CSV table of C-alpha atoms in Angstrom, one decimal:
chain,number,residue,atom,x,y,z
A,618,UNK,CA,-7.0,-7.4,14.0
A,619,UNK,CA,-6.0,-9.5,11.2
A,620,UNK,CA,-1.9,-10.1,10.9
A,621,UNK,CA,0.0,-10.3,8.0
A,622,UNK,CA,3.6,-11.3,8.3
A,623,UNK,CA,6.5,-10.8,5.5
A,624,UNK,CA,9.7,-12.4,6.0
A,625,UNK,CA,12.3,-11.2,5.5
A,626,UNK,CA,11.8,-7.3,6.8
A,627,UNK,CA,15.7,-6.8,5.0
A,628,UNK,CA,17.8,-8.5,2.4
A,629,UNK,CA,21.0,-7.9,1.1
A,630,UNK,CA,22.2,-10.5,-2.3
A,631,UNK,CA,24.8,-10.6,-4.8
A,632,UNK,CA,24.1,-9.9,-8.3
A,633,UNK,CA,22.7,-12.8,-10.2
A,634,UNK,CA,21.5,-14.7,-7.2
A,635,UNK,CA,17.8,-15.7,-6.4
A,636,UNK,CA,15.7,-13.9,-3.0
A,637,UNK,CA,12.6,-15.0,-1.7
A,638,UNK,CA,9.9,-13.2,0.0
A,639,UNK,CA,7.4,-14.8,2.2
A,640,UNK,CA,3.6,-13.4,2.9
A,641,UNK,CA,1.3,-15.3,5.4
A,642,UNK,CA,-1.6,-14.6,6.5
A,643,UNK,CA,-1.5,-15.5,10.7
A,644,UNK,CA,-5.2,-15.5,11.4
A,645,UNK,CA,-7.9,-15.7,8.3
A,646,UNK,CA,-7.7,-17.0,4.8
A,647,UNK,CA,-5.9,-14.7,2.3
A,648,UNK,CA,-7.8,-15.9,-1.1
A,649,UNK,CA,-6.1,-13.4,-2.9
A,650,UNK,CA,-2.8,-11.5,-2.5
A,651,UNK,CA,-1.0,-8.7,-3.6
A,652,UNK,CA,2.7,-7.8,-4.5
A,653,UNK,CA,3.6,-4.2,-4.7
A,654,UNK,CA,6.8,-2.2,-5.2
A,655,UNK,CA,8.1,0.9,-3.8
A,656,UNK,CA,11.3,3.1,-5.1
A,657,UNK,CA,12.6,5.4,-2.9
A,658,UNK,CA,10.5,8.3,-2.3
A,659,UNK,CA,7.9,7.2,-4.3
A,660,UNK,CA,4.7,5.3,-4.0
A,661,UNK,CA,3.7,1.9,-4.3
A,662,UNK,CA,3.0,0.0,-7.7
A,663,UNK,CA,1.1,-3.0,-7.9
A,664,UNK,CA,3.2,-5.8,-9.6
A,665,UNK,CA,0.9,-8.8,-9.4
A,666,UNK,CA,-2.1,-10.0,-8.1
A,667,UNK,CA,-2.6,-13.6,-6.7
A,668,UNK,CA,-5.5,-15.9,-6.2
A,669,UNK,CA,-5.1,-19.0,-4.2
A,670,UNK,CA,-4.3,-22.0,-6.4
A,671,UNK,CA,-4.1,-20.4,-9.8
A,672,UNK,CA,-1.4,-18.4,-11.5
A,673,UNK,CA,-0.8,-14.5,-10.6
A,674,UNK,CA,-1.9,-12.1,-13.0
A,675,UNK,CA,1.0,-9.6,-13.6
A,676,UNK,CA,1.0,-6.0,-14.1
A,677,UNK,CA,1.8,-4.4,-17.4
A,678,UNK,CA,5.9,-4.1,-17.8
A,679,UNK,CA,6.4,-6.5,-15.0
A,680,UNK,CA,8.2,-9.7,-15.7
A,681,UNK,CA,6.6,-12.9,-14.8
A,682,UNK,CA,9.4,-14.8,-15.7
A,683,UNK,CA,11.8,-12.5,-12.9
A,684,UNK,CA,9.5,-12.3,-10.3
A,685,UNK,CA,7.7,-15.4,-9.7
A,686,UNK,CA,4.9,-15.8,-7.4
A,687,UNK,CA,3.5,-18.8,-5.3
A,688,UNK,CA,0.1,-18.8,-4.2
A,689,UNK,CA,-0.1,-22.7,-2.9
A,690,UNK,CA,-2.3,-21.8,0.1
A,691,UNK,CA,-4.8,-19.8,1.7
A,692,UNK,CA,-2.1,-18.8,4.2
A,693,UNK,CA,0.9,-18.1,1.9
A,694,UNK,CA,2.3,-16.4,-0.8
A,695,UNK,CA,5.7,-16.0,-1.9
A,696,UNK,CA,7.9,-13.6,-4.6
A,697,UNK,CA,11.1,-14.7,-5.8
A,698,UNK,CA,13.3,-12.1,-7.4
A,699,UNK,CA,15.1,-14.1,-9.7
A,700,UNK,CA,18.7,-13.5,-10.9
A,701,UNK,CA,18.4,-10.4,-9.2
A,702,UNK,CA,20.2,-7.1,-10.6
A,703,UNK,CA,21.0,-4.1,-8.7
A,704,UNK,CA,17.9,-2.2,-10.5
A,705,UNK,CA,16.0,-4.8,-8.7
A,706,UNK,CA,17.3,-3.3,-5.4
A,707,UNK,CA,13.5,-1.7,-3.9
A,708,UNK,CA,11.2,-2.4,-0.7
A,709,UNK,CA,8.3,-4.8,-1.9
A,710,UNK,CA,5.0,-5.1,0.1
A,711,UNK,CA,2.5,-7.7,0.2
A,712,UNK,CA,-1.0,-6.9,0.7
A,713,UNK,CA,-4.3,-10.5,1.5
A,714,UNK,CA,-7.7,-9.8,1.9
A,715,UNK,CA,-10.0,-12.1,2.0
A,716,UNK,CA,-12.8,-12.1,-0.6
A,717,UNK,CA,-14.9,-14.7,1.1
A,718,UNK,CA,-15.7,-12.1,3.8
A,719,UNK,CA,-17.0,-9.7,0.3
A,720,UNK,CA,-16.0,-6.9,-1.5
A,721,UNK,CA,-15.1,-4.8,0.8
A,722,UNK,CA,-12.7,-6.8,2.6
A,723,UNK,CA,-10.0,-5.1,4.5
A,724,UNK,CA,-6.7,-5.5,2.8
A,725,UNK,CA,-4.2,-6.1,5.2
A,726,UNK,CA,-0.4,-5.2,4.6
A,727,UNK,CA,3.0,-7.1,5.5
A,728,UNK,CA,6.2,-5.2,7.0
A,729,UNK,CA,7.3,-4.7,3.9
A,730,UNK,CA,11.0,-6.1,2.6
A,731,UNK,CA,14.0,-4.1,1.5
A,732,UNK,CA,15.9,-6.0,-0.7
A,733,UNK,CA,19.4,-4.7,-1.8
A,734,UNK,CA,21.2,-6.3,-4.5
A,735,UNK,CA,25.4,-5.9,-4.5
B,436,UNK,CA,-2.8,0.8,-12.6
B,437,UNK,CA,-2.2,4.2,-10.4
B,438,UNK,CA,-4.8,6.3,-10.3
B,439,UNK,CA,-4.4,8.4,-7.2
B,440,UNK,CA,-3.0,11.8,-7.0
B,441,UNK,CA,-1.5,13.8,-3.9
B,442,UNK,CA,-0.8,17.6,-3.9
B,443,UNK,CA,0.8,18.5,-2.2
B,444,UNK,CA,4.1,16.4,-2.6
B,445,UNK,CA,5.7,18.0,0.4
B,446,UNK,CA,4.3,20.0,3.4
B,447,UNK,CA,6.2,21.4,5.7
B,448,UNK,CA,4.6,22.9,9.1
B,449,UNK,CA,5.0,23.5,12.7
B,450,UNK,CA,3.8,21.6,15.8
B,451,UNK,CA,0.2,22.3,16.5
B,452,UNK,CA,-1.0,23.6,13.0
B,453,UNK,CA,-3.1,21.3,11.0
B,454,UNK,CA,-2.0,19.7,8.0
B,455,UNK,CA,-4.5,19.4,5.1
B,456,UNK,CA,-3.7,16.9,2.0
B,457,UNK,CA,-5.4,16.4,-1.1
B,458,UNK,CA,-6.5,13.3,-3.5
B,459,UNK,CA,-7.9,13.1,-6.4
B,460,UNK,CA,-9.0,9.9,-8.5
B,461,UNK,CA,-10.5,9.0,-12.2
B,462,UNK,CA,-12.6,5.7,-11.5
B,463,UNK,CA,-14.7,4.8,-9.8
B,464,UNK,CA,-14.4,3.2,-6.4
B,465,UNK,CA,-16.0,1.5,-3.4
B,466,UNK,CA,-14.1,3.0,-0.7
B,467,UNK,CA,-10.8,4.9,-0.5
B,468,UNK,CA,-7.9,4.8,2.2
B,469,UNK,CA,-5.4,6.7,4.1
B,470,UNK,CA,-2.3,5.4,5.2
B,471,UNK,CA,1.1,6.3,6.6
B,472,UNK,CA,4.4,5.1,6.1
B,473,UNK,CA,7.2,6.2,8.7
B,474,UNK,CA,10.6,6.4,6.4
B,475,UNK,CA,11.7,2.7,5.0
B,476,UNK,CA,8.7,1.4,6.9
B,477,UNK,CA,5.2,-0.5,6.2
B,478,UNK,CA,2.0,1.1,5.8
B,479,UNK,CA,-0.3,2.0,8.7
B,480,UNK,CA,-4.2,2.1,7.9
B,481,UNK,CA,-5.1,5.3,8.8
B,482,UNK,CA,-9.1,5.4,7.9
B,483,UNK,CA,-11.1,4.3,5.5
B,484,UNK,CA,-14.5,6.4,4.1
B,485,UNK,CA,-16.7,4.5,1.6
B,486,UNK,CA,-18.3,6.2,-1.9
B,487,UNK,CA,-21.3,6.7,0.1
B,488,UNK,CA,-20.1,8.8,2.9
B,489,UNK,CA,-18.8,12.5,3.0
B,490,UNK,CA,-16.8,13.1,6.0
B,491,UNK,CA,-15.3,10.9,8.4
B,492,UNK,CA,-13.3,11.4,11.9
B,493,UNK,CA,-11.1,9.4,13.5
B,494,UNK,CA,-9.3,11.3,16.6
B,495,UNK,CA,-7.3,13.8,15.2
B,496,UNK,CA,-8.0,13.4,11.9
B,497,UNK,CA,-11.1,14.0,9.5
B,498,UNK,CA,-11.6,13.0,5.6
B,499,UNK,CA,-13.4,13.7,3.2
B,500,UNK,CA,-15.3,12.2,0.0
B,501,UNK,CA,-16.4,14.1,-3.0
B,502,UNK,CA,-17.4,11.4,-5.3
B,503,UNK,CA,-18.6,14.1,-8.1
B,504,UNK,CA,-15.2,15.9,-7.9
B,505,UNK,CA,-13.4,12.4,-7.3
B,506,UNK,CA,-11.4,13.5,-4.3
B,507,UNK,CA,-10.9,13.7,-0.8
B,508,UNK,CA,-8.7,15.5,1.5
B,509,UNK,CA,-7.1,14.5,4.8
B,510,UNK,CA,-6.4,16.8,7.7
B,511,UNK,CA,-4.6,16.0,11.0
B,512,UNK,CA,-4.9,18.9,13.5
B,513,UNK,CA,-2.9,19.9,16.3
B,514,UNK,CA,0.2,18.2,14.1
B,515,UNK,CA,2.3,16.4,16.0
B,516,UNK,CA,6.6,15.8,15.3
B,517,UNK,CA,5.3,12.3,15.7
B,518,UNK,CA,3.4,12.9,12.4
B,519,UNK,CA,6.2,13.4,10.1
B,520,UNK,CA,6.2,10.4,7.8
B,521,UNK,CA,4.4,9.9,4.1
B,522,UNK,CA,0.9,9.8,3.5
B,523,UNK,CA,-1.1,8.0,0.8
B,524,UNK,CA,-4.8,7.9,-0.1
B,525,UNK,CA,-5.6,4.3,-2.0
B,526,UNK,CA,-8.8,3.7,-3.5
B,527,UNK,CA,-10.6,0.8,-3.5
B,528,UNK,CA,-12.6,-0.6,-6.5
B,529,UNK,CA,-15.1,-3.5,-5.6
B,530,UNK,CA,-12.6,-6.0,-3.9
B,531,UNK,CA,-9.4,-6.2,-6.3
B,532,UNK,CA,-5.9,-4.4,-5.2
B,533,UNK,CA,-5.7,-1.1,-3.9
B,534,UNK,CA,-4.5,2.1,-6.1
B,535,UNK,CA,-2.3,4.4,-4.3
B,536,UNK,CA,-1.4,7.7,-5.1
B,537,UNK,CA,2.0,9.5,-4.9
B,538,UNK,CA,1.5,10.3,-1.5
B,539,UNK,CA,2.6,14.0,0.4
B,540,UNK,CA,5.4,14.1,2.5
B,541,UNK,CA,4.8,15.8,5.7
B,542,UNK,CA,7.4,17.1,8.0
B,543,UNK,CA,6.8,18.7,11.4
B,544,UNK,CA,8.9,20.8,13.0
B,545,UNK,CA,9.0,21.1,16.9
Protein backbone atom coordinates (compact mmCIF):
# COMPACT_ATOMS: atom_id res chain seq x y z
CA UNK A 1 0.00 0.00 0.00
CA UNK A 2 0.80 3.52 -0.43
CA UNK A 3 3.62 5.01 2.24
CA UNK A 4 3.75 8.19 3.69
CA UNK A 5 6.82 9.12 5.64
CA UNK A 6 7.17 12.15 8.27
CA UNK A 7 10.40 13.01 9.50
CA UNK A 8 11.09 13.61 12.26
CA UNK A 9 8.78 10.92 14.46
CA UNK A 10 10.26 13.31 17.79
CA UNK A 11 11.51 16.75 18.38
CA UNK A 12 12.66 18.53 21.29
CA UNK A 13 13.66 22.75 20.62
CA UNK A 14 14.30 25.67 22.69
CA UNK A 15 11.94 28.44 22.91
CA UNK A 16 12.10 30.87 20.00
CA UNK A 17 13.81 28.50 17.62
CA UNK A 18 12.41 27.32 14.18
CA UNK A 19 11.40 23.11 13.58
CA UNK A 20 10.65 21.59 10.49
CA UNK A 21 8.51 18.75 9.59
CA UNK A 22 8.91 16.81 6.56
CA UNK A 23 5.91 14.75 4.63
CA UNK A 24 6.71 12.65 1.48
CA UNK A 25 4.82 10.71 -0.26
CA UNK A 26 7.28 7.28 -1.16
CA UNK A 27 5.22 5.77 -3.94
CA UNK A 28 2.30 7.98 -5.79
CA UNK A 29 1.75 11.65 -6.26
CA UNK A 30 0.34 13.47 -3.19
CA UNK A 31 -1.52 16.56 -5.08
CA UNK A 32 -2.83 17.64 -2.05
CA UNK A 33 -1.72 17.41 1.61
CA UNK A 34 -2.85 17.84 4.98
CA UNK A 35 -1.45 19.16 8.34
CA UNK A 36 -3.31 18.23 11.42
CA UNK A 37 -2.68 18.74 15.16
CA UNK A 38 -3.32 16.70 18.08
CA UNK A 39 -3.21 17.79 22.00
CA UNK A 40 -2.97 15.25 24.38
CA UNK A 41 -5.95 13.23 24.76
CA UNK A 42 -7.74 14.78 22.26
CA UNK A 43 -8.38 14.43 18.62
CA UNK A 44 -6.97 15.71 15.64
CA UNK A 45 -7.64 19.27 14.08
CA UNK A 46 -7.04 20.07 10.66
CA UNK A 47 -4.59 23.13 10.41
CA UNK A 48 -4.03 23.57 6.71
CA UNK A 49 -4.64 22.05 3.59
CA UNK A 50 -2.00 21.96 0.68
CA UNK A 51 -2.16 21.65 -2.99
CA UNK A 52 0.88 21.12 -5.02
CA UNK A 53 2.40 24.30 -6.27
CA UNK A 54 0.06 26.85 -4.77
CA UNK A 55 -0.29 28.35 -1.32
CA UNK A 56 -1.97 26.26 1.74
CA UNK A 57 -5.29 27.30 2.70
CA UNK A 58 -5.25 27.65 6.62
CA UNK A 59 -7.77 26.77 9.01
CA UNK A 60 -9.66 29.37 10.96
CA UNK A 61 -7.38 30.59 14.22
CA UNK A 62 -4.36 29.07 12.71
CA UNK A 63 -1.46 31.21 11.97
CA UNK A 64 -0.06 31.23 8.50
CA UNK A 65 2.57 33.38 9.36
CA UNK A 66 3.82 30.60 12.48
CA UNK A 67 3.34 27.67 10.73
CA UNK A 68 4.38 27.78 7.24
CA UNK A 69 3.88 25.15 4.77
CA UNK A 70 5.76 24.02 1.52
CA UNK A 71 4.13 22.24 -1.07
CA UNK A 72 7.03 22.41 -3.86
CA UNK A 73 6.31 18.89 -5.18
CA UNK A 74 4.09 16.09 -5.74
CA UNK A 75 6.28 14.17 -3.31
CA UNK A 76 6.81 16.68 -0.46
CA UNK A 77 5.43 18.84 1.93
CA UNK A 78 6.86 20.53 4.80
CA UNK A 79 5.53 22.62 8.19
CA UNK A 80 7.80 24.82 9.87
CA UNK A 81 6.86 25.81 13.42
CA UNK A 82 8.31 29.04 13.58
CA UNK A 83 9.74 30.80 16.71
CA UNK A 84 8.26 28.07 18.48
CA UNK A 85 6.67 28.53 22.07
CA UNK A 86 6.05 26.00 24.50
CA UNK A 87 2.11 26.14 23.70
CA UNK A 88 3.34 25.01 20.38
CA UNK A 89 4.55 21.80 22.14
CA UNK A 90 1.80 18.96 20.30
CA UNK A 91 2.09 15.83 17.95
CA UNK A 92 1.33 17.11 14.25
CA UNK A 93 0.27 14.57 11.52
CA UNK A 94 0.38 14.88 7.88
CA UNK A 95 -2.14 13.30 5.82
CA UNK A 96 -1.61 13.04 0.94
CA UNK A 97 -4.07 11.66 -1.10
CA UNK A 98 -3.97 11.85 -4.41
CA UNK A 99 -6.96 13.54 -6.26
CA UNK A 100 -5.85 12.47 -9.69
CA UNK A 101 -6.90 8.84 -8.75
CA UNK A 102 -10.74 10.84 -7.81
CA UNK A 103 -12.74 11.69 -5.01
CA UNK A 104 -12.47 9.06 -3.16
CA UNK A 105 -8.89 8.71 -2.80
CA UNK A 106 -7.47 7.08 0.12
CA UNK A 107 -5.80 9.52 2.40
CA UNK A 108 -2.81 8.16 3.69
CA UNK A 109 -1.24 9.26 7.13
CA UNK A 110 2.51 9.95 8.21
CA UNK A 111 3.97 8.66 11.76
CA UNK A 112 3.10 11.59 13.15
CA UNK A 113 5.78 14.11 15.03
CA UNK A 114 5.95 15.08 18.63
CA UNK A 115 7.43 18.23 18.93
CA UNK A 116 8.37 19.61 22.44
CA UNK A 117 9.40 23.04 22.91
CA UNK A 118 11.83 23.86 26.25
CA UNK B 1 -13.95 22.09 10.75
CA UNK B 2 -14.79 18.95 13.29
CA UNK B 3 -17.79 17.52 12.79
CA UNK B 4 -17.56 14.05 14.29
CA UNK B 5 -18.73 13.05 17.60
CA UNK B 6 -17.75 9.81 19.78
CA UNK B 7 -19.75 8.66 22.85
CA UNK B 8 -18.60 7.15 24.52
CA UNK B 9 -15.26 9.05 25.53
CA UNK B 10 -14.03 6.10 27.62
CA UNK B 11 -14.94 2.41 27.61
CA UNK B 12 -13.65 0.29 29.83
CA UNK B 13 -14.15 -3.72 29.38
CA UNK B 14 -12.77 -7.09 29.87
CA UNK B 15 -11.03 -9.54 27.43
CA UNK B 16 -13.48 -11.19 25.21
CA UNK B 17 -16.51 -8.87 25.52
CA UNK B 18 -17.29 -6.66 22.51
CA UNK B 19 -16.78 -3.11 22.51
CA UNK B 20 -19.43 -0.98 20.65
CA UNK B 21 -18.63 2.88 19.88
CA UNK B 22 -20.75 5.45 18.52
CA UNK B 23 -20.42 8.46 15.73
CA UNK B 24 -22.40 10.86 14.83
CA UNK B 25 -21.98 13.56 12.04
CA UNK B 26 -23.90 16.96 10.61
CA UNK B 27 -22.85 17.03 6.77
CA UNK B 28 -22.91 15.25 4.47
CA UNK B 29 -20.19 12.86 3.40
CA UNK B 30 -18.92 10.36 0.82
CA UNK B 31 -17.49 7.81 3.01
CA UNK B 32 -16.55 7.80 6.69
CA UNK B 33 -13.46 6.10 8.55
CA UNK B 34 -12.28 4.27 11.52
CA UNK B 35 -8.97 4.50 12.83
CA UNK B 36 -6.80 3.67 15.86
CA UNK B 37 -4.16 5.35 17.52
CA UNK B 38 -1.93 3.24 20.10
CA UNK B 39 -0.87 6.13 22.88
CA UNK B 40 1.62 8.97 21.28
CA UNK B 41 1.37 6.99 18.06
CA UNK B 42 -0.04 7.48 14.24
CA UNK B 43 -3.22 6.49 13.06
CA UNK B 44 -4.02 3.06 11.75
CA UNK B 45 -6.95 2.83 8.96
CA UNK B 46 -9.17 0.58 10.40
CA UNK B 47 -12.16 0.45 7.63
CA UNK B 48 -13.81 2.49 5.59
CA UNK B 49 -17.88 2.17 4.67
CA UNK B 50 -19.12 4.61 1.89
CA UNK B 51 -22.70 6.77 2.22
CA UNK B 52 -24.10 4.09 0.20
CA UNK B 53 -23.49 1.09 2.21
CA UNK B 54 -24.98 0.01 5.71
CA UNK B 55 -22.85 -2.51 7.33
CA UNK B 56 -19.42 -3.52 6.76
CA UNK B 57 -17.05 -6.31 8.28
CA UNK B 58 -13.64 -6.53 8.43
CA UNK B 59 -12.46 -9.61 10.79
CA UNK B 60 -13.35 -8.75 14.13
CA UNK B 61 -14.94 -5.78 13.53
CA UNK B 62 -18.32 -4.56 11.90
CA UNK B 63 -19.62 -0.86 11.14
CA UNK B 64 -22.26 0.59 10.42
CA UNK B 65 -23.88 3.60 8.27
CA UNK B 66 -27.07 5.42 8.96
CA UNK B 67 -26.97 8.21 6.67
CA UNK B 68 -30.64 9.42 7.83
CA UNK B 69 -29.53 9.47 11.51
CA UNK B 70 -25.92 10.58 10.37
CA UNK B 71 -24.04 7.95 12.40
CA UNK B 72 -22.34 4.82 12.56
CA UNK B 73 -21.10 2.61 15.21
CA UNK B 74 -18.06 0.41 15.54
CA UNK B 75 -17.88 -2.89 17.33
CA UNK B 76 -14.79 -5.08 17.87
CA UNK B 77 -15.78 -8.49 19.37
CA UNK B 78 -13.96 -10.86 21.32
CA UNK B 79 -11.86 -7.64 22.59
CA UNK B 80 -8.54 -8.20 22.82
CA UNK B 81 -5.69 -6.27 25.57
CA UNK B 82 -4.13 -5.70 22.30
CA UNK B 83 -7.15 -3.36 21.52
CA UNK B 84 -6.66 -0.87 24.09
CA UNK B 85 -5.74 2.35 22.22
CA UNK B 86 -8.11 5.44 20.87
CA UNK B 87 -10.48 5.14 18.30
CA UNK B 88 -11.78 7.76 15.77
CA UNK B 89 -14.46 7.76 13.04
CA UNK B 90 -13.44 10.58 10.20
CA UNK B 91 -15.80 11.41 7.57
CA UNK B 92 -14.97 12.02 4.32
CA UNK B 93 -16.63 14.72 2.12
CA UNK B 94 -15.99 14.40 -1.73
CA UNK B 95 -12.10 14.36 -1.78
CA UNK B 96 -11.01 17.35 0.65
CA UNK B 97 -9.46 16.53 4.38
CA UNK B 98 -10.82 14.18 6.64
CA UNK B 99 -13.11 15.36 9.89
CA UNK B 100 -12.36 13.43 12.90
CA UNK B 101 -14.25 13.15 15.86
CA UNK B 102 -13.21 13.13 19.50
CA UNK B 103 -12.54 9.66 19.47
CA UNK B 104 -13.40 6.90 22.63
CA UNK B 105 -10.83 5.64 24.59
CA UNK B 106 -10.96 1.97 24.99
CA UNK B 107 -9.15 0.03 27.62
CA UNK B 108 -9.13 -3.78 28.02
CA UNK B 109 -8.39 -5.44 30.84
CA UNK B 110 -6.94 -9.06 30.79
Amino acid sequence: GAVVSQHPSWVICKSGTSVKIECRSLDFQATTMFWYRQFPKQSLMLMATSNEGSKATYEQGVEKDKFLINHASLTLSTLTVTSAHPEDSSFYICSARDRNRGLEAEAFFGQGTRLTVV
Amino acid sequence: SQQGEEDPQALSIQEGENATMNCSYKTSINNLQWYRQNSGRGLVHLILIRSNEREKHSGRLRVTLDTSKKSSSLLITASRAADTASYFCATDAYGYALNFGKGTSLLVTP
